[in-house]
mmCIF file of C-alpha atoms and ligand atoms in Angstrom:
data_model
loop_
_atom_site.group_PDB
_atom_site.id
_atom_site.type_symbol
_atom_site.label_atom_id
_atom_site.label_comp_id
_atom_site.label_asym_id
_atom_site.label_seq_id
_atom_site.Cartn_x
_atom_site.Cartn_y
_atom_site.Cartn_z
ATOM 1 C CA UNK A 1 102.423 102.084 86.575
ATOM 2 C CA UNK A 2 100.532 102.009 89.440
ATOM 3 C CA UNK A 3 97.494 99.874 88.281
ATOM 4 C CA UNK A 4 97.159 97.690 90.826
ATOM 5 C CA UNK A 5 95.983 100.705 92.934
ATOM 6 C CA UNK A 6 92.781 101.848 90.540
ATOM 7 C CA UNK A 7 90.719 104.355 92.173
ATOM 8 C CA UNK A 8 93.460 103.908 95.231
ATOM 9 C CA UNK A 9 95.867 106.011 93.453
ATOM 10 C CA UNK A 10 93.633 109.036 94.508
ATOM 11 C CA UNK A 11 94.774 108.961 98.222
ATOM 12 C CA UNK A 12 97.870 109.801 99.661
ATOM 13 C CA UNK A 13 100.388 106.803 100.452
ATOM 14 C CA UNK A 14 102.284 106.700 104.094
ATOM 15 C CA UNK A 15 105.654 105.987 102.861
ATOM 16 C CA UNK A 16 108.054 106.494 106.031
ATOM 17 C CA UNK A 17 108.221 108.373 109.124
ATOM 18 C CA UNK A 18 110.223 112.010 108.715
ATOM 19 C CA UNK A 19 112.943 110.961 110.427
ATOM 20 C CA UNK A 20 113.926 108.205 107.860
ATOM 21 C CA UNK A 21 114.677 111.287 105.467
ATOM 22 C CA UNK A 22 117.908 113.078 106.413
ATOM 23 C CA UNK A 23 119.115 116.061 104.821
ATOM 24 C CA UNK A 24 121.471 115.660 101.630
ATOM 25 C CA UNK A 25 120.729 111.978 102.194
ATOM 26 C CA UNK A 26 118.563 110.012 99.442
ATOM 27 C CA UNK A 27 116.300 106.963 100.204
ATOM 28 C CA UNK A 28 114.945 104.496 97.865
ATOM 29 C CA UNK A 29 111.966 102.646 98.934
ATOM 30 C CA UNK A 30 109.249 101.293 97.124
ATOM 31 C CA UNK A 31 105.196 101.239 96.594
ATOM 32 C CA UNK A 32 103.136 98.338 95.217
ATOM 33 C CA UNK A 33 105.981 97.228 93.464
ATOM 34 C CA UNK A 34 107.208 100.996 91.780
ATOM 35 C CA UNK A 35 110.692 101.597 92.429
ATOM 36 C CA UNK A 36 110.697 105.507 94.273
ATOM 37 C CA UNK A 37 114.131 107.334 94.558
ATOM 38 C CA UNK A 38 113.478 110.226 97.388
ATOM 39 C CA UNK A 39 115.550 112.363 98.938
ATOM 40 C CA UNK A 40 115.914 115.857 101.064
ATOM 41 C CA UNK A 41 117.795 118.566 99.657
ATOM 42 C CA UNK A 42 119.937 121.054 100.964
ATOM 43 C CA UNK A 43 116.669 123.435 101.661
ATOM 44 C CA UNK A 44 115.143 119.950 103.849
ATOM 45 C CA UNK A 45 112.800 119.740 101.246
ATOM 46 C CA UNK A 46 111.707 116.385 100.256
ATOM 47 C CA UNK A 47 111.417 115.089 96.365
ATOM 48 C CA UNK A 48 109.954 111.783 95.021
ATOM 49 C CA UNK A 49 111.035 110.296 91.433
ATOM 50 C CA UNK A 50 110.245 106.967 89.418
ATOM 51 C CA UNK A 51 113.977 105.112 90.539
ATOM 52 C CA UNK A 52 114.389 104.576 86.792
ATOM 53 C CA UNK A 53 116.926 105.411 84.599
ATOM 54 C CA UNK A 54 114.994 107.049 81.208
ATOM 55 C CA UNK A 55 118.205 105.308 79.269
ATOM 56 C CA UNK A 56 118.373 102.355 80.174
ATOM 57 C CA UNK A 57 116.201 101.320 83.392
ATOM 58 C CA UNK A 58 119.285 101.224 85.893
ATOM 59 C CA UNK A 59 118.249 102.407 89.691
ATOM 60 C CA UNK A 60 119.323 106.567 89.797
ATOM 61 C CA UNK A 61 120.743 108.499 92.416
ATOM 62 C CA UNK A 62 121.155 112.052 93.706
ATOM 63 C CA UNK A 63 124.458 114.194 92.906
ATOM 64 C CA UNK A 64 123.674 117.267 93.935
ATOM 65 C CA UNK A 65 121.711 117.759 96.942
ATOM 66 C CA UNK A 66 121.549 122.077 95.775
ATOM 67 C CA UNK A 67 120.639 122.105 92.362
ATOM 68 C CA UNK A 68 118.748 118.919 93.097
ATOM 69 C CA UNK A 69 120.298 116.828 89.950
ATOM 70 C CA UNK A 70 119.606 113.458 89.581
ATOM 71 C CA UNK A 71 122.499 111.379 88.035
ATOM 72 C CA UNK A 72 121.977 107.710 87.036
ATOM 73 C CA UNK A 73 125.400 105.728 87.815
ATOM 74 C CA UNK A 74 125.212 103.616 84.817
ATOM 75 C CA UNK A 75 126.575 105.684 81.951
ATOM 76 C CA UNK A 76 125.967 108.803 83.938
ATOM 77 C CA UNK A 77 123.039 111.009 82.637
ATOM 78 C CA UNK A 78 121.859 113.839 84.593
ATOM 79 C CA UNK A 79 118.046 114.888 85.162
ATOM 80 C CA UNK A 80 116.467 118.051 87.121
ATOM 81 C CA UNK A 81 114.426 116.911 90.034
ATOM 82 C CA UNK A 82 111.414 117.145 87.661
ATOM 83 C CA UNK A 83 113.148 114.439 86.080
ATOM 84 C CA UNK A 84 113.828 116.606 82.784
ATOM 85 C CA UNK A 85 116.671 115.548 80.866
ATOM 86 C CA UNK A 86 119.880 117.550 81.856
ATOM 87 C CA UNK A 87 123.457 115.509 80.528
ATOM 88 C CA UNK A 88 124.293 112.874 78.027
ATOM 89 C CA UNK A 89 127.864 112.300 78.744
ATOM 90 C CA UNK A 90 128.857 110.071 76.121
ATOM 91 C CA UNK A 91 127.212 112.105 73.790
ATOM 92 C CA UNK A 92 126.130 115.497 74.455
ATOM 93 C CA UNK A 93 125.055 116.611 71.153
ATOM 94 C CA UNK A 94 121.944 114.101 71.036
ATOM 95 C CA UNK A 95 120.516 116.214 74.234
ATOM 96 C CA UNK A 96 117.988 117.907 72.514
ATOM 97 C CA UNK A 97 117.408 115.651 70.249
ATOM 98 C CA UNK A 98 116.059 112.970 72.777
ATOM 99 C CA UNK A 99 112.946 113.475 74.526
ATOM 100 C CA UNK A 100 112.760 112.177 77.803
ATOM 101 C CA UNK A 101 111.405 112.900 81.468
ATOM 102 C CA UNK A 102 110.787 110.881 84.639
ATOM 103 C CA UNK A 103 107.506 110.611 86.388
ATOM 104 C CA UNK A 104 107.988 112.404 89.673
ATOM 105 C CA UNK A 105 105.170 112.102 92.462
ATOM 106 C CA UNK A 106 104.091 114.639 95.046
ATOM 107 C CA UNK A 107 105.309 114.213 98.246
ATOM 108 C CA UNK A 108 104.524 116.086 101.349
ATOM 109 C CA UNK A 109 105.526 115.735 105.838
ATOM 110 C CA UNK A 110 102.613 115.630 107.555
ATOM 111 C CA UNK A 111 102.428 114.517 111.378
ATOM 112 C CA UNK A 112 105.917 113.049 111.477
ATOM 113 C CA UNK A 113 105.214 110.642 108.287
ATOM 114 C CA UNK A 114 105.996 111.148 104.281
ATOM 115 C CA UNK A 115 103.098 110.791 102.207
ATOM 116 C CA UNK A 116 103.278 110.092 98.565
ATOM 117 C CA UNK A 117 100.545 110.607 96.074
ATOM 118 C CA UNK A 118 100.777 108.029 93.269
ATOM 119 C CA UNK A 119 100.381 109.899 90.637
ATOM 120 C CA UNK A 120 102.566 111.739 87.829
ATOM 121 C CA UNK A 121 101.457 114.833 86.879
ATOM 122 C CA UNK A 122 98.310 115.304 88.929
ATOM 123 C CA UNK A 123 98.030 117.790 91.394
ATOM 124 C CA UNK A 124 96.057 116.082 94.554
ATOM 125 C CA UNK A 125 93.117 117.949 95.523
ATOM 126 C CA UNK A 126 93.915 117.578 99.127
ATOM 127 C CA UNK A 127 96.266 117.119 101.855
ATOM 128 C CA UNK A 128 97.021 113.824 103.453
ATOM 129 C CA UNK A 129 94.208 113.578 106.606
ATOM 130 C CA UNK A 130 95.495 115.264 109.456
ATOM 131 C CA UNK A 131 95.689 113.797 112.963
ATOM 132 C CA UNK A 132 94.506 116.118 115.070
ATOM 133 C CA UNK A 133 93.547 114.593 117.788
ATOM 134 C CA UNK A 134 96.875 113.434 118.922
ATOM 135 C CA UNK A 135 98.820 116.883 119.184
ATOM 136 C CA UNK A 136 99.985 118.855 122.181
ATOM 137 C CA UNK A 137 102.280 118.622 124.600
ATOM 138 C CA UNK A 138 100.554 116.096 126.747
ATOM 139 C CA UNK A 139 100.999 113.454 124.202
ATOM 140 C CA UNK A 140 104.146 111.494 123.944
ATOM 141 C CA UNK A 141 104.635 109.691 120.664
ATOM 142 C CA UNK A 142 106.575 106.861 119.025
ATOM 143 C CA UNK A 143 107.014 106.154 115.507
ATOM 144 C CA UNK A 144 108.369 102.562 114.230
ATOM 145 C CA UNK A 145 108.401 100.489 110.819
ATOM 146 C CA UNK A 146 107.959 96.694 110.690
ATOM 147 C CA UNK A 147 107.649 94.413 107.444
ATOM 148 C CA UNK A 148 105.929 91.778 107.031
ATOM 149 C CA UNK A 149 105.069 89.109 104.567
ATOM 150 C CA UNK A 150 101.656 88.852 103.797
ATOM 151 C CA UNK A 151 99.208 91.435 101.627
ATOM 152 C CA UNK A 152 97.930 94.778 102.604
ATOM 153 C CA UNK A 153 94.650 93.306 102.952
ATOM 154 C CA UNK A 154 95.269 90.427 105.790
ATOM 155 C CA UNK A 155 97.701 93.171 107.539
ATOM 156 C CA UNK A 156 95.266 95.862 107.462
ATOM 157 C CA UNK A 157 92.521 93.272 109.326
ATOM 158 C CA UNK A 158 95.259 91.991 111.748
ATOM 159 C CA UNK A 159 95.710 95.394 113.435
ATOM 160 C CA UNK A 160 91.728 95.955 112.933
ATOM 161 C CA UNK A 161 91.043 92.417 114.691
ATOM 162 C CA UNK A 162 90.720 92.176 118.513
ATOM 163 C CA UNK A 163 89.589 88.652 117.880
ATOM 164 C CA UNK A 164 93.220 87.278 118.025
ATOM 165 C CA UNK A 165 94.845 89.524 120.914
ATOM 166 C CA UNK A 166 93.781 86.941 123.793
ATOM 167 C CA UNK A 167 95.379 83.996 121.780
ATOM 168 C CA UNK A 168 98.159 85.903 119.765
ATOM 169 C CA UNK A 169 98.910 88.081 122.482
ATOM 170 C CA UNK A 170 98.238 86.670 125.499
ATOM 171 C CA UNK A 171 98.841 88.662 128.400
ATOM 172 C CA UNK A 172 100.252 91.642 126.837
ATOM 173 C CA UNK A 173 97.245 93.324 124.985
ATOM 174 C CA UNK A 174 94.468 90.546 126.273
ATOM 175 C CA UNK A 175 94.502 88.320 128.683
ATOM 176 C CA UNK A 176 92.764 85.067 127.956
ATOM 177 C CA UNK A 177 92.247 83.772 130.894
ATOM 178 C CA UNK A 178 90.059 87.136 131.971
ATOM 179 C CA UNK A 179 87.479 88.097 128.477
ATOM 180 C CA UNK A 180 85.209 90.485 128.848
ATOM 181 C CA UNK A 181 82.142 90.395 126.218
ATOM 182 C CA UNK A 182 81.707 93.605 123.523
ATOM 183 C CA UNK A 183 79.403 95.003 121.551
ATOM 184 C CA UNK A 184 80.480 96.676 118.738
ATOM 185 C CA UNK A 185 78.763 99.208 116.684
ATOM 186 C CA UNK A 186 79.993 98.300 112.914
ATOM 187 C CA UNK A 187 79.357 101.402 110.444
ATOM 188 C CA UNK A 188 80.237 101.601 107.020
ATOM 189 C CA UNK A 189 80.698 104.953 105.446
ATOM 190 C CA UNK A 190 81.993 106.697 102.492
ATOM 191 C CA UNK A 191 85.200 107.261 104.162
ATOM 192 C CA UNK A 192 85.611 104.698 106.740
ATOM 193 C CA UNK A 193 84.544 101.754 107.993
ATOM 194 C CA UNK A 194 84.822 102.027 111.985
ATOM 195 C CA UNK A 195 84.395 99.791 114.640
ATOM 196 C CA UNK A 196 83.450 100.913 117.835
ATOM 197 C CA UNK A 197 83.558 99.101 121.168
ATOM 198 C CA UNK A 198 81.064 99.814 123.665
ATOM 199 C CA UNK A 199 82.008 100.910 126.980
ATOM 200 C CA UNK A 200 83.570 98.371 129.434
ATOM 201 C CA UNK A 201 84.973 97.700 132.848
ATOM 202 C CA UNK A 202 88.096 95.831 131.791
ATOM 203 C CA UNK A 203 91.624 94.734 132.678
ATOM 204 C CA UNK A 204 94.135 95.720 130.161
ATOM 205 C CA UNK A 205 97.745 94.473 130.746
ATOM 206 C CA UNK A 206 100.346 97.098 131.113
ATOM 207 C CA UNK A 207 99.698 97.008 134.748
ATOM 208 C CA UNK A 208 97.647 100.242 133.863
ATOM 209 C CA UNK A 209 94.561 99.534 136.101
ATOM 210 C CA UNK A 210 97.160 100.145 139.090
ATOM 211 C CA UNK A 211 98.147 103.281 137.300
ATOM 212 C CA UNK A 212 94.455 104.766 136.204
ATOM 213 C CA UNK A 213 92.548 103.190 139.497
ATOM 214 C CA UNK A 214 90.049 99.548 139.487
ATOM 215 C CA UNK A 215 87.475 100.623 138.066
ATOM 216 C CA UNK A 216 88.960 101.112 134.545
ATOM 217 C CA UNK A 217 86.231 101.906 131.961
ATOM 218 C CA UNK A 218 87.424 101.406 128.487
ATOM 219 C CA UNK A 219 85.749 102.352 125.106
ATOM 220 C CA UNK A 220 87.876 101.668 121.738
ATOM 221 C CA UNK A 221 87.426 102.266 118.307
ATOM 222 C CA UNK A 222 89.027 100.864 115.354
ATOM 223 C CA UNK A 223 89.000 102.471 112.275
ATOM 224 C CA UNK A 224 89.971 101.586 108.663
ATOM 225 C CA UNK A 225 90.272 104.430 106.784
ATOM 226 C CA UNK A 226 91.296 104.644 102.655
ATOM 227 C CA UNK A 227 93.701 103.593 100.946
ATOM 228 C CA UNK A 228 95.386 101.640 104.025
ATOM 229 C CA UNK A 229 95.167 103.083 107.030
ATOM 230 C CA UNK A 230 94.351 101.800 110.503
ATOM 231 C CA UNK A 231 93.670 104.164 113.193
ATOM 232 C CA UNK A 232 93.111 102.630 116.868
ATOM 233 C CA UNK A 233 91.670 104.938 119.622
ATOM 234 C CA UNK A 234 91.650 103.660 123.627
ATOM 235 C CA UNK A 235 89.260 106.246 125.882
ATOM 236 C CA UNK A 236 89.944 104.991 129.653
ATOM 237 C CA UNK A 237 87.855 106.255 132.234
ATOM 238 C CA UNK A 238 86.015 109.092 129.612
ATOM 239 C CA UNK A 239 89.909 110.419 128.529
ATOM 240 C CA UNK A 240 91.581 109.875 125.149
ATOM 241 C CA UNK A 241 94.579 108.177 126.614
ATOM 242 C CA UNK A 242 95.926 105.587 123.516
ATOM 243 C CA UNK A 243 96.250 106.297 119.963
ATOM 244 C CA UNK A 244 97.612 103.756 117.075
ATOM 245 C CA UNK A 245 97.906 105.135 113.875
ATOM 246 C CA UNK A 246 98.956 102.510 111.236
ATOM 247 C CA UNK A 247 99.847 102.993 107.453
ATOM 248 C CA UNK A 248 99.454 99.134 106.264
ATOM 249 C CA UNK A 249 102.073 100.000 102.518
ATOM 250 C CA UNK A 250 102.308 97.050 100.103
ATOM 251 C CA UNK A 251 105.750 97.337 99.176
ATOM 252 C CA UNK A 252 106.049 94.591 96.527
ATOM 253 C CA UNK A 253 103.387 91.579 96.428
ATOM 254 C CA UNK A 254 103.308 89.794 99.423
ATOM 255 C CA UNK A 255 105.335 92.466 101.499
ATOM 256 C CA UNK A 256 103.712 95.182 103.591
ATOM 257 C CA UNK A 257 105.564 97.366 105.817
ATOM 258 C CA UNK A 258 103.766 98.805 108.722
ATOM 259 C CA UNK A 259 104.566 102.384 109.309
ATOM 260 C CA UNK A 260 103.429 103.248 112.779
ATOM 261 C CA UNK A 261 102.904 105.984 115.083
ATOM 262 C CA UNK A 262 101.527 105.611 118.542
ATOM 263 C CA UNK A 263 100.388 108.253 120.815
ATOM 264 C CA UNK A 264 99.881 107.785 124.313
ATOM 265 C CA UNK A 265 98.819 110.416 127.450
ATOM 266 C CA UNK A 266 99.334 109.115 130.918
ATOM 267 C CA UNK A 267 100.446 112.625 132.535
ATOM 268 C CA UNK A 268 103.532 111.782 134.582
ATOM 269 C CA UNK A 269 103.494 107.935 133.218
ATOM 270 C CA UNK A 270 104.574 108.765 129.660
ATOM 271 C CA UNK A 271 107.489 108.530 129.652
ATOM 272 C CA UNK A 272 108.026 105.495 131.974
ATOM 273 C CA UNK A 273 105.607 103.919 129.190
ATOM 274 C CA UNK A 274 107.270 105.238 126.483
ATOM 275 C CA UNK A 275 110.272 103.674 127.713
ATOM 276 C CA UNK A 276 108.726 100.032 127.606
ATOM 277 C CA UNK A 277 106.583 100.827 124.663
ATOM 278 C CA UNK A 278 109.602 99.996 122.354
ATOM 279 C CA UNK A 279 110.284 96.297 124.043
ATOM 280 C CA UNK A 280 106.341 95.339 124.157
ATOM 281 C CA UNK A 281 105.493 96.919 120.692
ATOM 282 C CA UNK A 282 108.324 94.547 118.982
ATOM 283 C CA UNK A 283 107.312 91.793 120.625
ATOM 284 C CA UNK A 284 103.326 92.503 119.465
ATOM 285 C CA UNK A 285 104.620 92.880 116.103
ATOM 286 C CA UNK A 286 106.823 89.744 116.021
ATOM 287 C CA UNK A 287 104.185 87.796 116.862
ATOM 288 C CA UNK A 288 101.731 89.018 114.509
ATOM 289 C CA UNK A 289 104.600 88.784 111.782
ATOM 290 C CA UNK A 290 105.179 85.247 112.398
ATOM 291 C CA UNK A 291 101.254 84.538 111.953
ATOM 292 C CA UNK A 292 100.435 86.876 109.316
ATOM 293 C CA UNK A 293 103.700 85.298 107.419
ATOM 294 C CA UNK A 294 101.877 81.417 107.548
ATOM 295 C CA UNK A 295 98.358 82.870 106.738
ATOM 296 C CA UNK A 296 99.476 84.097 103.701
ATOM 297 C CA UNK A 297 101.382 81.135 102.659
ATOM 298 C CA UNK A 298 98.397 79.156 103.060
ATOM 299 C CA UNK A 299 95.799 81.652 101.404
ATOM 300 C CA UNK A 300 98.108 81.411 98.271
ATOM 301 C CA UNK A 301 98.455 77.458 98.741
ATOM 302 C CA UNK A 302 94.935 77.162 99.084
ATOM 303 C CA UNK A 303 93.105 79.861 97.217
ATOM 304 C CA UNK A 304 90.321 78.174 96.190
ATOM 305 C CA UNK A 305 89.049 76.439 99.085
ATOM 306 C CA UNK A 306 86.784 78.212 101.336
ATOM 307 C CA UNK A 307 86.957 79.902 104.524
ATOM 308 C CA UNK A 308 83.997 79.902 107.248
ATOM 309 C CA UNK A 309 83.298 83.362 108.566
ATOM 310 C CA UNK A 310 81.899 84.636 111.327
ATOM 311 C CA UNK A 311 79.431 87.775 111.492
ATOM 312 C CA UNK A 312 83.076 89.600 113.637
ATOM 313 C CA UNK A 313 84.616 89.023 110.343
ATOM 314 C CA UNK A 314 82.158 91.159 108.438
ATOM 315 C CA UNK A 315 84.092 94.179 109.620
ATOM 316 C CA UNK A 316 86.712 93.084 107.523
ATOM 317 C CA UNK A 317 84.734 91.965 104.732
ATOM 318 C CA UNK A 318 83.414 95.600 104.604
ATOM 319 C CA UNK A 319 86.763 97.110 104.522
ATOM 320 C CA UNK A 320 87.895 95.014 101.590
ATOM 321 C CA UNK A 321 84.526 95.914 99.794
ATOM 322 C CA UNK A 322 85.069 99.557 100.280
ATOM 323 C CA UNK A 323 88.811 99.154 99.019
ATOM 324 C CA UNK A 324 87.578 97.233 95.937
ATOM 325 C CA UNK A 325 84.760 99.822 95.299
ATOM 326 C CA UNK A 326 87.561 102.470 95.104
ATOM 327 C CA UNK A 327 89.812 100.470 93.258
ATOM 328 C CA UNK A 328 87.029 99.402 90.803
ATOM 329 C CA UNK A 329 85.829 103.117 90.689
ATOM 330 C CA UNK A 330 82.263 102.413 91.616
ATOM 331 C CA UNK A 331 80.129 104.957 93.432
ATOM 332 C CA UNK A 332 79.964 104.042 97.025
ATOM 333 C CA UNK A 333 76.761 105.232 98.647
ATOM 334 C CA UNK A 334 76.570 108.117 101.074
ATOM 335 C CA UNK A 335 74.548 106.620 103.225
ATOM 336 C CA UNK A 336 76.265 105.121 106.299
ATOM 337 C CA UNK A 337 75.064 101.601 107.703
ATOM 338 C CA UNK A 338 75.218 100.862 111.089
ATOM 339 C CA UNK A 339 75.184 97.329 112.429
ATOM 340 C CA UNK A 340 75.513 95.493 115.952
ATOM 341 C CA UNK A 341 78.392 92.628 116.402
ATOM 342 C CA UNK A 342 78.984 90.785 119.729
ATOM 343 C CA UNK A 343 82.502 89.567 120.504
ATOM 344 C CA UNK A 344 83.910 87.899 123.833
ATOM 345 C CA UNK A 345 87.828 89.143 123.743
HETATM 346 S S1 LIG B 401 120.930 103.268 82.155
HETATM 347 FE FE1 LIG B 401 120.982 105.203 83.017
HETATM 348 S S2 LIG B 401 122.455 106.272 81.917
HETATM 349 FE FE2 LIG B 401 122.327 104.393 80.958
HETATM 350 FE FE1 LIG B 402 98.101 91.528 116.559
#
């Protein structure tokens, strides 16, 4: 069902933020094209089933938020939510007779997001990764959701990419009149593939150099990290201060939804900021929709002609190399690699 995914299906799958899921309320959304019915029952517990009908295919829905019963509105059979057959209507003798069951998935809150594990029957071996590093009460956060049309692979690279925040974002994350040169520090792991900005004295927009004083030193790391996720840290002045956490889902082909949470501590600040994050953050996003949207277009339009990289762009060649290697099942060495970029951003 999910064989698009390969060795993918092994990781947990950001579907939504918590919040999305009220109680006695049912959701459909979907993952790499699989139609998922979820819902939270009457105990807030959340529950994740294939959104088709064993009959006859139609979309299902919940009844009964208690007993968790799942009816399908299109000649009205029942199933239990481990999608075991409970009700023929039309013909209740033939219950036992047919044998039937839904694929459910495991689903499980973790941080403020719903994580799905794409698999039926399989009990995951672990948790969803936890982020840590981001809790307390110093840390404000904000969650948002924004779709896009282009593949999980080009979205997971634009967040990863500094390379177009002077140009694509001029003067709200870069400015590109004032670029600072950066050395990155490219490693390739396992588990990751992280890049990590050297330290340096720089002028981020925000107006937060008035806030955090002139001399602003700024380290940042971005890091990709199986099946889709991008996680973007900001360390001003020796302090963790900025954290993006980004879920990159391929709904259907061609349609990603970003499922972000942001974490930000700026003592008395945060909440001024987190009052202007919403405005700014829309704006970033519509801008990188808008170019993401035409870049696909073009990569379909053109497939076969060839693109001119440079060595920046090996960050993202190594991220799509590790996602193929997991796809494709292939042992990925344990040895990590370590490499030295320079960028002017
Ligand atoms: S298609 Fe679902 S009951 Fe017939
Ligand atoms: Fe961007």
């Amino acid at each position: 069902m999910f064989n698009k995914l390969g060795g993918l299906q092994n990781y947990w799958f950001v579907i939504g933020h918590s919040s999305e899921f009220k109680k006695r309320k049912y959701q459909k959304r979907k993952l790499s094209g699989v139609p998922i019915l979820i819902w939270r029952d009457e105990a807030k517990k959340l529950h994740a089933m294939l959104d088709v009908c064993a009959h006859k295919k139609s979309p299902l829905l919940v009844c009964d938020y208690k007993q968790n019963v799942v009816q399908c509105p299109y000649h009205g059979w029942k199933f239990d939510k481990e999608g075991k057959l409970l009700e023929i209507p039309s013909s209740p003798h033939l219950k036992e007779k047919i044998k039937c069951q839904i694929d459910t998935f495991p689903v499980v809150e973790q941080d403020g997001l719903v994580w799905i594990f794409p698999q039926q029957g399989v009990e995951p071996q672990q948790l969803p990764m936890a982020l840590n590093d981001c809790k307390g009460k110093a840390w404000g956060t904000y969650f948002t959701t924004y779709d896009f049309e282009t593949n999980e692979e080009l979205l997971i690279e634009n967040f990863m990419d500094s390379s177009h925040t002077p140009t694509i974002h001029n003067k709200i994350i870069r400015d590109d009149q004032k670029k600072t040169k950066h050395t990155i520090t490219l490693t390739t792991a396992q588990d990751r593939v992280e890049a990590s900005y050297a330290e340096t004295q720089e002028k981020i927009a925000f107006g937060l150099q008035y806030i955090l004083g002139k001399n602003l030193k700024v380290t940042h790391t971005d890091t990709f990290l199986p099946p889709n996720l991008v996680k973007v840290d900001y360390v001003m002045n020796g302090i963790l201060r900025f954290n993006a956490f980004i879920a990159c889902t391929e709904i259907d082909e061609g349609k990603t939804r970003a499922i972000i949470r942001l974490s930000l501590k700026f003592g008395l600040l945060n909440p001024m900021i987190l009052s202007i994050i919403p405005f700014l953050v829309k704006k970033v996003l519509k801008q990188d929709f808008l170019i993401t949207q035409l870049q696909f277009q073009n990569m379909n339009t053109f497939s076969n002609s060839k693109m001119h990289h440079i060595d920046y762009d090996g960050i993202f060649n190594k991220v799509n190399q590790l996602r193929q290697n997991i796809r494709e099942g292939k042992n990925v060495a344990a040895k990590e690699t370590a490499k030295q970029i320079e960028i002017i951003v």
